[in-house]
Every structure is written in C-alpha cells, then in structure tokens.
XYZ file of C-alpha atoms in Angstrom:
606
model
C 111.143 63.749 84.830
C 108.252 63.168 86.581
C 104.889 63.726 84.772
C 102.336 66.512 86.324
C 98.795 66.429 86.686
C 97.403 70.113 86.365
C 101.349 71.394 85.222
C 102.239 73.599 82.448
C 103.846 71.110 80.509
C 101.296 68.404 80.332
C 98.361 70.917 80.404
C 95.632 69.307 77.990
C 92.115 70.074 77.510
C 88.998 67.850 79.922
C 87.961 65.212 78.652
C 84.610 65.537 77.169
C 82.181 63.298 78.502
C 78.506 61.958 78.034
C 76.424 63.043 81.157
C 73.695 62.294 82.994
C 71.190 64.737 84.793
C 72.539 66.527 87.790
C 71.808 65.447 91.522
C 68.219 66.568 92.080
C 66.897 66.147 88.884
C 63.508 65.226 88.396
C 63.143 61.738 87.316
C 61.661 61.337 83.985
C 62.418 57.528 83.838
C 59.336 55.541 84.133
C 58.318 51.709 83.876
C 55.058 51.690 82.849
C 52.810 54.385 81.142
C 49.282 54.313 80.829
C 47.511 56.337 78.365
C 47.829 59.631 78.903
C 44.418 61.798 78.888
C 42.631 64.011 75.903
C 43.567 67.819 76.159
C 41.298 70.116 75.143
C 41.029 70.918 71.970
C 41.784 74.642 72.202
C 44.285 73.499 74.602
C 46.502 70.759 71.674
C 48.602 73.049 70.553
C 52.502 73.586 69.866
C 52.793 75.945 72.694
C 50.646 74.488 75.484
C 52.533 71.419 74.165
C 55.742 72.681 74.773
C 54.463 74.333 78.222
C 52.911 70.623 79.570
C 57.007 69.382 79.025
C 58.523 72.053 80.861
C 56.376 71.403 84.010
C 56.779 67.967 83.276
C 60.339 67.655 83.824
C 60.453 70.098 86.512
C 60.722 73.523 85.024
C 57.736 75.202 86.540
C 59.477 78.387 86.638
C 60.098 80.138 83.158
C 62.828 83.040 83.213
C 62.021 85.394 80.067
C 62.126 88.823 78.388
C 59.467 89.657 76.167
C 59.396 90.575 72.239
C 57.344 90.154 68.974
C 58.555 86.828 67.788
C 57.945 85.240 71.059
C 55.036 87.217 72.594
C 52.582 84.517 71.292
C 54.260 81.773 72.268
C 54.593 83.405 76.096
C 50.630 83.935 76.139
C 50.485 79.733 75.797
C 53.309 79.592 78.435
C 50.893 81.924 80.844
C 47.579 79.627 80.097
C 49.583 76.429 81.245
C 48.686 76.358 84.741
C 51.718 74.638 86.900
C 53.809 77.065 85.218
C 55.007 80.600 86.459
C 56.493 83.037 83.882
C 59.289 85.082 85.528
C 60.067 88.096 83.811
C 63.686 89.205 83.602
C 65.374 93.240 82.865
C 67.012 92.006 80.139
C 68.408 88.311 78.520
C 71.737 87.792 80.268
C 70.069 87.773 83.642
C 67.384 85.129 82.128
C 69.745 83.068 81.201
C 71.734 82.862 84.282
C 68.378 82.917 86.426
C 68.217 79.655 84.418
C 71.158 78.247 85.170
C 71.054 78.664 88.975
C 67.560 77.304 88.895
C 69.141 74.627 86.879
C 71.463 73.722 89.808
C 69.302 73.418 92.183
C 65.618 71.956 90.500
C 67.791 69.558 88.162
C 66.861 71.702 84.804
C 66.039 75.386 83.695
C 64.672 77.727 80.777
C 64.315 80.416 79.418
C 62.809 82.211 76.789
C 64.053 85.301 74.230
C 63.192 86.386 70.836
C 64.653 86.266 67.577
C 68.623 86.947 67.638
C 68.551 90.450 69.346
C 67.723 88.458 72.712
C 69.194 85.128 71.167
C 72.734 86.515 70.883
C 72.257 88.214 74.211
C 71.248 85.293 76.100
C 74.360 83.083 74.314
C 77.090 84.259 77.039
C 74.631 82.391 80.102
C 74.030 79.414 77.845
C 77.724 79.119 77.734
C 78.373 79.145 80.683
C 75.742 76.837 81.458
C 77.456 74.069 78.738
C 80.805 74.583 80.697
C 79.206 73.413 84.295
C 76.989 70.639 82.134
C 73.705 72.405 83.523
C 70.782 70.821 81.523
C 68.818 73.824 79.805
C 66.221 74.359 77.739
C 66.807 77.981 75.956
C 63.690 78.896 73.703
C 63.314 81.469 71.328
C 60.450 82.818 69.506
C 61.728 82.774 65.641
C 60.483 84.185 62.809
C 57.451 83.732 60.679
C 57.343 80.157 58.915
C 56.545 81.744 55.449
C 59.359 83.769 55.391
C 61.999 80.974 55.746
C 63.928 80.212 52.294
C 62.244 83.728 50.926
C 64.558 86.660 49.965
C 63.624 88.780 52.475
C 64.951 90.620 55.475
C 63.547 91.099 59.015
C 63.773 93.280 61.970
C 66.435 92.074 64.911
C 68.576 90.541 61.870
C 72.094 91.584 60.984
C 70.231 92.624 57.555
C 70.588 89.619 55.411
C 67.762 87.197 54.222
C 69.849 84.165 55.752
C 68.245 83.194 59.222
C 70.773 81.024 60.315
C 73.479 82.930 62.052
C 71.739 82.919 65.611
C 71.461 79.306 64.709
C 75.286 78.689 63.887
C 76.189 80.779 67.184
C 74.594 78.463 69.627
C 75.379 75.577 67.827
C 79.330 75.257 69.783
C 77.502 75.904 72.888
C 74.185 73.338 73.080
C 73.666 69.708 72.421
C 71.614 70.101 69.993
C 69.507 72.388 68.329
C 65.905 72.421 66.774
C 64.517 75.032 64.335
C 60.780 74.475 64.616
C 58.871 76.292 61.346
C 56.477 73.679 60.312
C 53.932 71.813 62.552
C 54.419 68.562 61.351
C 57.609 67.792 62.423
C 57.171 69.605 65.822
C 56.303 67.551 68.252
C 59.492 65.505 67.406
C 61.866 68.271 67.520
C 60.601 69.544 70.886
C 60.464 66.374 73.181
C 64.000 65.383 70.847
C 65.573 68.452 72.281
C 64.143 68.444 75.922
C 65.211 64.872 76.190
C 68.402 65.271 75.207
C 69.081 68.055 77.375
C 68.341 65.485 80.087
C 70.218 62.979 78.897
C 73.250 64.904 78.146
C 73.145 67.326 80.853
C 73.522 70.072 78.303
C 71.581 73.087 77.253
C 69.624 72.464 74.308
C 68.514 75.230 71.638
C 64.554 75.795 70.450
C 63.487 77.653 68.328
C 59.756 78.434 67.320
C 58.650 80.061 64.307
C 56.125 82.929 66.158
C 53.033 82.121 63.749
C 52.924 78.249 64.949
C 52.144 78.503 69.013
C 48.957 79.421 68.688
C 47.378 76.364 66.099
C 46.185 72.982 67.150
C 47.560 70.066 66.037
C 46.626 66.611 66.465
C 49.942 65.671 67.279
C 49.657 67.725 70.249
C 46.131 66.719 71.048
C 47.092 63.921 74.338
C 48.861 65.263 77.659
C 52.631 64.095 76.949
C 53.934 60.624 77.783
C 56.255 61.196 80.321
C 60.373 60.376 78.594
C 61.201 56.945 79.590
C 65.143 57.847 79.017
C 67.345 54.714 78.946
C 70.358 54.748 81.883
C 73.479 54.750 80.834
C 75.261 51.451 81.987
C 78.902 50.063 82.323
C 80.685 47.789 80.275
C 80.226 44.848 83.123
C 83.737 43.444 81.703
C 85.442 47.058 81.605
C 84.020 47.963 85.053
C 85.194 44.714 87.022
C 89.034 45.040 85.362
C 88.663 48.899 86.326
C 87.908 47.902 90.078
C 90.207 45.075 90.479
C 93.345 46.842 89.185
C 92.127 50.388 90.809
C 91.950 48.225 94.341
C 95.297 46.763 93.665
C 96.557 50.244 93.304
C 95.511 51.873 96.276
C 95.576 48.901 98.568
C 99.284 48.831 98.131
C 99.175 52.679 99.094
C 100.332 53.543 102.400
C 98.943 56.939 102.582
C 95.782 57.280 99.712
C 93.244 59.834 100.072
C 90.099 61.025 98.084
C 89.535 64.438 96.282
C 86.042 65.395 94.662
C 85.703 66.691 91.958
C 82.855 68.900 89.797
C 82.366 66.173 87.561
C 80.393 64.234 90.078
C 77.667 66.262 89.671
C 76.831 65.914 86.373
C 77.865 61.831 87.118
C 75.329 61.695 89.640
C 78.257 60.125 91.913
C 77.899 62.206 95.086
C 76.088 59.518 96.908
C 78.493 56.808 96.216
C 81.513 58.968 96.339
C 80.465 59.551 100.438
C 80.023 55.462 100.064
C 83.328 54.800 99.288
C 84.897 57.298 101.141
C 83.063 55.538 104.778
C 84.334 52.208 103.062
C 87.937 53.025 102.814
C 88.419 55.686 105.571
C 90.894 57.847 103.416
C 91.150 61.479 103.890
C 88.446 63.327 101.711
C 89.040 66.409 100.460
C 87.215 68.345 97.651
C 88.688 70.786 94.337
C 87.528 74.049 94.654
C 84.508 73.750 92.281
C 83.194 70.873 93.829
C 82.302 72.529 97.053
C 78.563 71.761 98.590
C 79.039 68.590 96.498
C 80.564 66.758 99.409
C 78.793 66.930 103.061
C 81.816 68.839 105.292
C 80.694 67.073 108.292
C 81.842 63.886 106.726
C 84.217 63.020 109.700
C 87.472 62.485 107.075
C 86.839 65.404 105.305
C 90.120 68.252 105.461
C 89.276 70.648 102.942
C 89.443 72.318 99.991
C 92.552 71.234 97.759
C 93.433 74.058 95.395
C 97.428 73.769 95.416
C 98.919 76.886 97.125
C 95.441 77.669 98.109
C 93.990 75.336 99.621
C 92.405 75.476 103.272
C 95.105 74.728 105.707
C 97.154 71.413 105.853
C 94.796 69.875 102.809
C 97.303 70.302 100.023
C 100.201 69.086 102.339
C 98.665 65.858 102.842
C 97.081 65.435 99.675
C 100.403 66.492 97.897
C 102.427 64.062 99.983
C 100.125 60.972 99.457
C 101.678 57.967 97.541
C 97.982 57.780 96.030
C 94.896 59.675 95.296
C 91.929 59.474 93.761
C 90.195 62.188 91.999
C 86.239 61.908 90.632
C 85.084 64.285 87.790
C 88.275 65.958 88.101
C 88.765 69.718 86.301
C 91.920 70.793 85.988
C 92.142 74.323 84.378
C 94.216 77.205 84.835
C 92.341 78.467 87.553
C 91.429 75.081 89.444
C 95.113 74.031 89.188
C 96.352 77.770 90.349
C 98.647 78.476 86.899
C 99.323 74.963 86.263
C 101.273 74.820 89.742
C 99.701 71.764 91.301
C 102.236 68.987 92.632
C 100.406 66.597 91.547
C 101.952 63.367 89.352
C 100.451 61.176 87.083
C 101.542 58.293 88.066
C 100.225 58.540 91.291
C 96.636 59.286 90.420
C 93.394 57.114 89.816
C 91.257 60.036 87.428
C 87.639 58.974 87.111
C 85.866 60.911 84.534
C 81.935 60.466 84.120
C 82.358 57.110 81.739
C 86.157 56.851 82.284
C 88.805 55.301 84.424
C 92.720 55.988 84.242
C 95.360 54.318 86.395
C 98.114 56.316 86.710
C 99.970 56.471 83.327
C 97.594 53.479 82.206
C 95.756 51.399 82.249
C 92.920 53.291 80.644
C 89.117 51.262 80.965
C 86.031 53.514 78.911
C 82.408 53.173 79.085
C 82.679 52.999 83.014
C 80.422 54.673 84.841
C 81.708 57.063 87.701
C 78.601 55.923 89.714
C 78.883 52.109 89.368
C 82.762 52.471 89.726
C 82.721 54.027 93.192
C 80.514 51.807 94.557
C 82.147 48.602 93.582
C 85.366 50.092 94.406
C 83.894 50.543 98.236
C 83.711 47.174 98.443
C 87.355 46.108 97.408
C 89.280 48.819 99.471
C 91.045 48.002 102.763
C 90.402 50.470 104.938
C 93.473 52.808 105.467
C 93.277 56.058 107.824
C 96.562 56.869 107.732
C 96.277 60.040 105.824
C 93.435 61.303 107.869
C 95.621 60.319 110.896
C 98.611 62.440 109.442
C 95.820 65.443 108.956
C 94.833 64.800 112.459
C 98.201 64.790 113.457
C 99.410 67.956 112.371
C 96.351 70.486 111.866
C 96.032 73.400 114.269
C 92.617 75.107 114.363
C 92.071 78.339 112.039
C 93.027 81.292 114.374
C 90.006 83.795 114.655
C 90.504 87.735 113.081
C 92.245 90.547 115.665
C 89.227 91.957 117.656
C 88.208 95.150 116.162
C 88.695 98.116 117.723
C 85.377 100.537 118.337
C 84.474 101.448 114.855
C 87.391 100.398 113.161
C 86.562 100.292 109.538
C 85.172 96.540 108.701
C 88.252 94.231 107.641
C 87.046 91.116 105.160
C 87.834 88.653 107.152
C 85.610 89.844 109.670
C 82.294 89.941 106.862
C 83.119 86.219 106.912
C 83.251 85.543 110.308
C 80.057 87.016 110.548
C 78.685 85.332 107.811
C 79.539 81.682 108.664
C 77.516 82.488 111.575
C 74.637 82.496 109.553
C 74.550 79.510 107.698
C 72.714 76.505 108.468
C 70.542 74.084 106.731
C 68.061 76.665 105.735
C 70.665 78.442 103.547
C 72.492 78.738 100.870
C 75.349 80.058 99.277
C 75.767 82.050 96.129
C 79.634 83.491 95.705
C 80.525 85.696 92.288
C 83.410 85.728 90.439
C 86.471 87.319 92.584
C 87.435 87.458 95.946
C 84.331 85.748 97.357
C 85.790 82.506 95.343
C 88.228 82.589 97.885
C 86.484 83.690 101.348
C 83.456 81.394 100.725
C 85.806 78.617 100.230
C 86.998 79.210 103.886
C 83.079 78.651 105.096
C 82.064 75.494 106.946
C 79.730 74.422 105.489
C 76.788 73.182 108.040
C 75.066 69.604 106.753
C 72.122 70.895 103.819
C 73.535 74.080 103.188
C 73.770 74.789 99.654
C 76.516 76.396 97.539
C 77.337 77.200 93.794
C 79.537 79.323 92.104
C 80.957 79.290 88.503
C 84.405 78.465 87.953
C 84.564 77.057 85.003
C 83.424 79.971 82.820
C 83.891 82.943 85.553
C 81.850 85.400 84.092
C 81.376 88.231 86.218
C 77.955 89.227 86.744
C 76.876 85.412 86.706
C 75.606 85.581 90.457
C 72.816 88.170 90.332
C 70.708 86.443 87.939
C 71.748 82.605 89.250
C 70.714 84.245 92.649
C 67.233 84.977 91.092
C 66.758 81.094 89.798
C 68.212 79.395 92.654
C 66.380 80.972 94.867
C 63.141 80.828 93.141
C 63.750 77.274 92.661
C 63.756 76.395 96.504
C 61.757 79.002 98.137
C 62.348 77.033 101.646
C 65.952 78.570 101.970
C 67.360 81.702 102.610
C 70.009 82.234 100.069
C 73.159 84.299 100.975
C 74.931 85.984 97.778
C 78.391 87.516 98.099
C 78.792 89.906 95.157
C 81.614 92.489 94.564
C 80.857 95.877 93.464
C 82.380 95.391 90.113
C 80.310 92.061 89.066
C 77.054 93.514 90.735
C 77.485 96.712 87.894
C 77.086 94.088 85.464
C 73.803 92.502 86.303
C 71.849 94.940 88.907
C 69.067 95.402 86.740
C 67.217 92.094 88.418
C 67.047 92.612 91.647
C 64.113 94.154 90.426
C 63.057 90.549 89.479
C 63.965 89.598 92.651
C 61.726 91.958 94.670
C 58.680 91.035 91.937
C 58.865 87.286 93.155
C 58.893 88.081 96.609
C 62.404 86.590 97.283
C 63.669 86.913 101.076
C 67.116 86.328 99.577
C 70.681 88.816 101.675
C 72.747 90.128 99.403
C 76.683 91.169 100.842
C 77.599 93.609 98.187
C 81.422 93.992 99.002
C 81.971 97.335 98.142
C 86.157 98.099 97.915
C 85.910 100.363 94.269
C 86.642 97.545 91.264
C 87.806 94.171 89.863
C 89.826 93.314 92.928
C 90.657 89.781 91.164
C 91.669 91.470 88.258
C 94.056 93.967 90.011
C 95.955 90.628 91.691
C 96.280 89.268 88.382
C 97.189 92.511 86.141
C 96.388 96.223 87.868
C 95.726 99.029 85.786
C 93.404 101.770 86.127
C 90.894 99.656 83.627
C 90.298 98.165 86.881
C 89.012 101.141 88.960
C 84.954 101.579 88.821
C 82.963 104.408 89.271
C 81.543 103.966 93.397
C 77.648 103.771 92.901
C 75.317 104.381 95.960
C 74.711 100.706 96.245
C 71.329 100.868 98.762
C 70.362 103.996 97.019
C 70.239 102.218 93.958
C 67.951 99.357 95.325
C 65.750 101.603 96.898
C 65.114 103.053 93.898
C 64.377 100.130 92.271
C 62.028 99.125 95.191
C 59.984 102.220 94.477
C 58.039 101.051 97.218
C 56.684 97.901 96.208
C 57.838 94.887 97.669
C 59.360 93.761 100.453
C 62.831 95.360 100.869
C 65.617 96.453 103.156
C 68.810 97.995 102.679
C 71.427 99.616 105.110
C 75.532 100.397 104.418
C 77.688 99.475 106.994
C 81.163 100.493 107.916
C 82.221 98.775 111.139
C 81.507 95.603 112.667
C 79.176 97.026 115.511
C 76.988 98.057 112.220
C 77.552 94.668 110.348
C 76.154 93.008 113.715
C 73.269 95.343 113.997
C 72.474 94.657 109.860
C 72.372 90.792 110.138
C 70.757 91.245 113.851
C 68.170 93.023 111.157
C 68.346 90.569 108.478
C 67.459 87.097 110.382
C 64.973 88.727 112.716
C 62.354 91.762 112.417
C 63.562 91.533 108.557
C 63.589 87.766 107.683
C 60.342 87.852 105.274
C 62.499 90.918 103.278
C 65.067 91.057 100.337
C 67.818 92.443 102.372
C 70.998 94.320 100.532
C 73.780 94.906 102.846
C 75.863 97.107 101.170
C 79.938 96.612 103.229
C 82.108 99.157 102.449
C 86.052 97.941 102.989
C 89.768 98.846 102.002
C 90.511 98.579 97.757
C 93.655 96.428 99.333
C 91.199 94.318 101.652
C 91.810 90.776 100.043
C 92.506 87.206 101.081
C 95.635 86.100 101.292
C 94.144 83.431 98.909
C 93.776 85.861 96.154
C 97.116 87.314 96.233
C 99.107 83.696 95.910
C 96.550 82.747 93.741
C 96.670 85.758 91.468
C 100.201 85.976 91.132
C 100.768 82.530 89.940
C 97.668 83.042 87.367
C 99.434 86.030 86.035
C 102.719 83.998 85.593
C 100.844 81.800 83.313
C 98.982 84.466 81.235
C 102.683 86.307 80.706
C 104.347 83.180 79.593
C 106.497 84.467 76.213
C 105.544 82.233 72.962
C 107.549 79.191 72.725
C 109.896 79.126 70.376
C 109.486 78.662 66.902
C-alpha cells in the first residue's frame, strides 16, 4: 500500500523547527558596533530601556490596553519618542493587531496588565506561535515586594501564588522572563527580545509595575544593537542533501514545485523563486502560503489544496512522478480531511533545517535557504509539467451577468474585488468562506495577503487588519470579514478610525458561521443580523474619517467601490454586502464535507 502524505493513516504532527525572522524583518545583525551614546540620566531606566529595543528592532508601533500594573510602565513607552502607543478596546484585538503588524514589519507587541489582560491576550499569542510570528507580549506585573509574600492581589484567581499567568503562556512562547528585581533586568529583556528574533516566536515579559520608573546604571547607554549569529548548514549534510535531491528529480519526467508556509519563517522566498527560474517546473503554492510566492511568476498554476485547489493545479501536481514541497503544513484543513493524493515516496519535504527524500534519506541541520539555492544550480531544466498545465487549462469562466437589481451573488463581490487590487493593496481574508474566494484572487506583483490557517480563530482579522495596516501606511488594505467573525472583534474599528487608517472593509453579511454550517449545521450557527454600518457610524460618532453604505445589488456594489477608490480614498470605508445564507463557494462545500468526514470518524477500536 502506498504511503500518503497529508492521509488519515499516516497523519503525524509538523515537525517543529528552529526559525529565523520572517521576510521583512528588520535586520538586527551588525559587524561592527561603536560605542553607543550616554542617555540621560532621567532617561536610564527599565522602561525607556525596554522602549529604545522595541524601536530598535522595528516595533515603533505599540498595540495596548491600559491598567494599574502596567500604567507606569506605558507613561515610559509614551516619553520614548520613535514610538507610537496604539490603544486597543480590549486585549484580544491587541494581540492580533500585533500579529498582523508582525507579518508585515518583521515583529510586533503588545502590552496588558497583570493576568486579567494576560489571560485575555493568550488566545492571539497563540495563534501568533502557530504561524511562527516573532512577538514581544509585555505585561505590567505586580509589585516586586509582594513576590514570595502570602498575600493576594486584585486581577488574581485569589491565591498568593503569581505564577499561573506565567505557566499559561509558557506552551505558547519561546521563552519567558519575569522581571521583579532591577539587577537582573537588563538581561532578561534583551534575552527575551532576541530570542523572539531568533526563533521567530512570541516571547513573554513581564514587569513588576514598581520597577519602570527607577534608573539603573545598567540601563544608563542607548542599547547595542543584537548582533544575532545566522544559523548555518552542516556544509557536509547540505552537499549530500543536494546531490541526492538532484538525482531525484532529474530522473523525474514530470516534477513540479509547491510552496509552502514554512518559507516564511525560513526566509526562503527569494531562493525558492531562484530555483523555480532554474529548473522551469510548474510552481504552485499550499493554501497558506499565498502572497508568499509572486503569481506573475510565468510557471506558476495555482493554489494546490487537494479537491480544492484552483483549477487544473491539483491534477498536475497529483499526477507528477515528483514534487517538491518547502515549509510544507499539512493539517486537517491544509490537506482537506487528510484527502490529499499525495505519496511519500514521491516527495522531496524541506522543512526550515530539514531535508527528506521520499521515504529516506533524511539530512538535518540544512537550511531551507542554502538548500534551494544550491539545488538551482544542479537541476536540469524540465517544463514538462508546466507544458501539461499549459496544455490542458481553460480560462476561469466569468459569473452569469446580473440581472437589474438582482440580489448580489458572491462570486460577483469577488469579481469586483480583484478589480481592485494592485500593488498598493493588500489583502486581509478571516476565517470562513473568504479562505476560499480570496484564494481565487490574482494576485497583482506587491500585493500583499495574510490570513490564519493554522490556528483559524475567528475574529483574528479585525485586529490583524488594525496592525497590518498601521504597519505599512503606503497601502490600502482590503479585509473580507463575515458577519459572524466581525461579532467577535468589532470593538476596534474604533482603533482603526483613531489612527486614521484608509483601510475597506467587505463585511459579508449572509446571517452566521457559514463555514461552520458546511462542516456541521445547527441552529448554534444562526447569529443575531446587526445593522452593520449603523454600528460603525456609531462608533465614528463623528470623529474621524469614515464611510459606510449597505449594498444589495451589483449596480450598488459598483457605485460603493466607485466611492471607495475615488471621492472616499483618504476614508475608512465599511461596505456592508448583504447576500443569500446558502451563497457559498463551491470550495467550501467540497471542502467542508470532507472536513466533517474526518471530525465524525468513530474511535478506533480498542
């Protein structure tokens, strides 16, 4: 029997890997440092300290929510000039603001108080660990003389032991610093910032609330900038992985290439577009590693997500006698229920520091980056997959016309929308349907995208539209939310409106958790219908730039983005679209039923 990559009887967690700092991070690696300059003495202490590092490394915007173990702290986070303190509605939304910044700026943070906001803010910091996003989450903790005491604070669970905000983010950061004595302070702090860089991780601060405030000769120099060490390859391991990876595939008659979200965090995007100009296979890319690849790459076919995938990418990648997948992911939801006909022996799978060939050879300490570009030099070129795609793909028919105020159809929100994409945008798509419709989008060449597969939480896209956008104010970012996940964070478009962000919202309005209904329906699903523009308004209260209209039909979605990207550009525009409960891709419905079949599988037997 042959053995399946991404099936349900060889299903096994990722491998965990050691990982560098995304693509776009700000380099902290430096060759020479000269002294670094006096600071004021007013100005030397823990918190202006820990303010200098953030803007250091690139984290000049600060996503927080106020209380009374942090409050001091945030007053030397305000006095640090390149810095801008963002404040959020409430913790979850900080922490996801952090994460999208993350994406784009190379590294994020935020900052909470003790446990109440600590143990809100966890769920973002998760899902930050699961897309290896390096943040820095800080929390204001409590007072340094009351650690190892017998006595119990406010925003505790009511016993004298401190630790259990500690213990909680422990399984979901690199590492973790409890900061209650000055002495030891400086080292915890740049410890944990640089290992958030180095692992690509989110890291865990905490700072005792009576410590920000005092000078410290520690603290008493403007910070040396890191000088992290690369990570290299075992020379040895890296010249047997390329030789007997190029035998492999040479001897292929049909190879192709599939990206994976991996690559990120490998900083291998550069050299994956290398190798795939060097060999001339078909490119293709998983479903979470869209934006990652340029889709104007002249072999590129698509997205591969099994049944799927855009059209004719999973036929030819299925049918090759060889692929090769970087930073590979395959979950339950990337491999659509464990369905993917995929096999083993097949496959090259490069993981960050990792190569296997087919069912082995096996080379570690390899990294992703150095492997791809060595690799480009031993491949043959071979086009005959890309020739095959060629061969037998017939262009994407467009949506039936609508009729004169037909009620708006999906498919035709997308149409519209891929007409507004260029390199000045980006794309932001939630948890749900608009996985699968912003998959279909072409993606012009600098036109971002993110979404969270990984960890799916619903809700994620509100507050990673706030950071993203904030972190590149040059773009106009595009979010497409569903009315279910945009209950779940609303509160910050308020943020959004505070900043001055110019960001369109699509808030698909069609009554609940449409993924959730394709995958098990029950009235749990059904939502109450909120008036979506009267809501913003509201929040807009009149300050701000803001716009907001509800549209039915497609004359009305014309007129709205006619609106949008001209007399409105310079606004925060919510286009509220109201469509069919039933209105879904075709995408979600395969997809969905398959995902179901694997939830319902009975126990095996005992």
């Amino acid at each position: 029997m042959d053995t399946k990559i991404g099936s349900l009887d060889t299903c096994k967690p990722p491998c965990s890997d050691l990982a560098s700092p995304p693509n776009g991070a700000v380099s902290t690696i430096q060759s020479s440092v000269p002294a670094t300059p006096l600071v004021n003495p007013s100005e030397s202490t823990l918190g202006r300290h820990l303010a200098r590092r953030l803007v250091q490394i690139g984290a000049t915007d600060v996503f927080s929510v106020p209380g009374d173990f942090n409050l001091t702290l945030l007053d030397h986070l305000i006095a640090e000039p390149g810095l801008n303190l963002i404040g959020c509605c409430n913790e979850l939304n900080a922490g996801y603001a952090a994460d999208g910044y993350a994406r784009s700026r190379g590294v994020g943070a935020c900052v909470v108080t003790f446990t109440v906001g600590g143990l809100s803010v966890l769920n973002a910091i998760a899902g930050a660990y699961s897309e290896n996003l390096p943040l820095i989450c800080i929390v204001g903790g409590p007072n340094s003389n009351d650690y190892g005491t017998n006595r119990i604070l406010h925003h505790t669970i009511g016993l004298p032991d401190f630790s259990q905000e500690l213990r909680c983010f422990q399984t979901v950061t690199c590492y973790q610093a409890v900061v209650n004595n000055l002495e030891d302070a400086h080292e915890l702090i740049d410890t944990a910032v640089s290992t958030a860089l180095k692992e690509s991780k989110p890291v865990y601060i905490s700072v005792a609330c009576n410590l920000p405030a005092i000078p410290h000769p520690t603290f008493s120099r403007e910070p040396v900038p890191f000088s992290l060490s690369p990570k290299l390859s075992n020379e040895m391991g890296l010249e047997a992985a390329v030789e007997a990876a190029a035998e492999f595939l040479n001897k292929a008659v049909k190879p192709v290439l599939v990206a994976g979200p991996k690559m990120r965090v490998a900083k291998a995007c550069n050299a994956f577009v290398e190798l795939a100009d060097a060999c001339g296979y078909a490119v293709a890319v998983m479903p979470s590693a869209k934006g990652l690849v340029p889709e104007h790459h002249p072999h590129f076919i698509g997205t591969y997500w099994g049944a799927v995938s855009t059209a004719f990418c999973a036929e030819i990648v299925e049918s090759a006698d060889a692929y090769l997948f970087a930073g590979p992911i395959f979950n339950d939801y990337s491999s659509v229920g464990y369905s993917l006909l995929l096999k083993k022996e097949k496959a090259v799978i490069l993981q960050p520091d990792r190569v296997v060939i087919a069912n082995g050879p096996a080379f570690g300490c390899v990294l992703m980056k150095d492997f791809l570009k060595a690799l480009s030099k031993r491949l043959k070129s071979n086009t005959t997959a890309y020739e095959n795609y060629h061969r037998i793909y017939v262009p994407e028919g467009q949506p039936p016309k609508c009729e004169p105020k037909e009620p708006l159809r999906v498919n035709v929100l997308f149409q519209h929308i891929q007409k507004m994409l260029s390199s000045e945008t980006a794309v932001i798509a939630e948890t749900g349907d608009s996985w699968f419709n912003c998959q279909k989008l072409k993606l012009p060449k600098g036109c971002g995208y993110e979404f969270q597969m990984q960890y799916g939480s619903i809700g994620w896209s509100v507050g990673a539209t706030l950071g993203y956008a904030q972190s590149v104010p040059e773009k106009r970012v595009i979010a497409c939310i569903g009315d279910g996940s945009f209950q779940v964070t609303a509160q910050d478009v308020s943020t959004m409106l505070r900043c001055g962000q110019k960001t369109i919202i699509f808030l698909i309005n069609n009554g609940g958790y449409t993924i959730e209904v394709e995958i098990h329906d029950g009235p749990y699903n059904v939502i109450k219908n909120w008036n979506y523009t009267g809501l913003v308004d509201a929040i807009h209260n009149g300050e701000g730039k803001c716009w907001t209209t509800k549209v039915f039909c497609e004359e009305e979605l014309i007129e709205a983005i006619e609106n949008a990207t001209g007399p409105k550009k310079d606004c925060f525009c919510f286009i509220e679209v109201i469509v069919h409960k039933d209105d879904t891709s075709k995408e979600l419905l395969e997809w969905g039923s398959r995902v179901s079949a694997a939830n319902s599988r009975p126990p095996n037997p005992q």
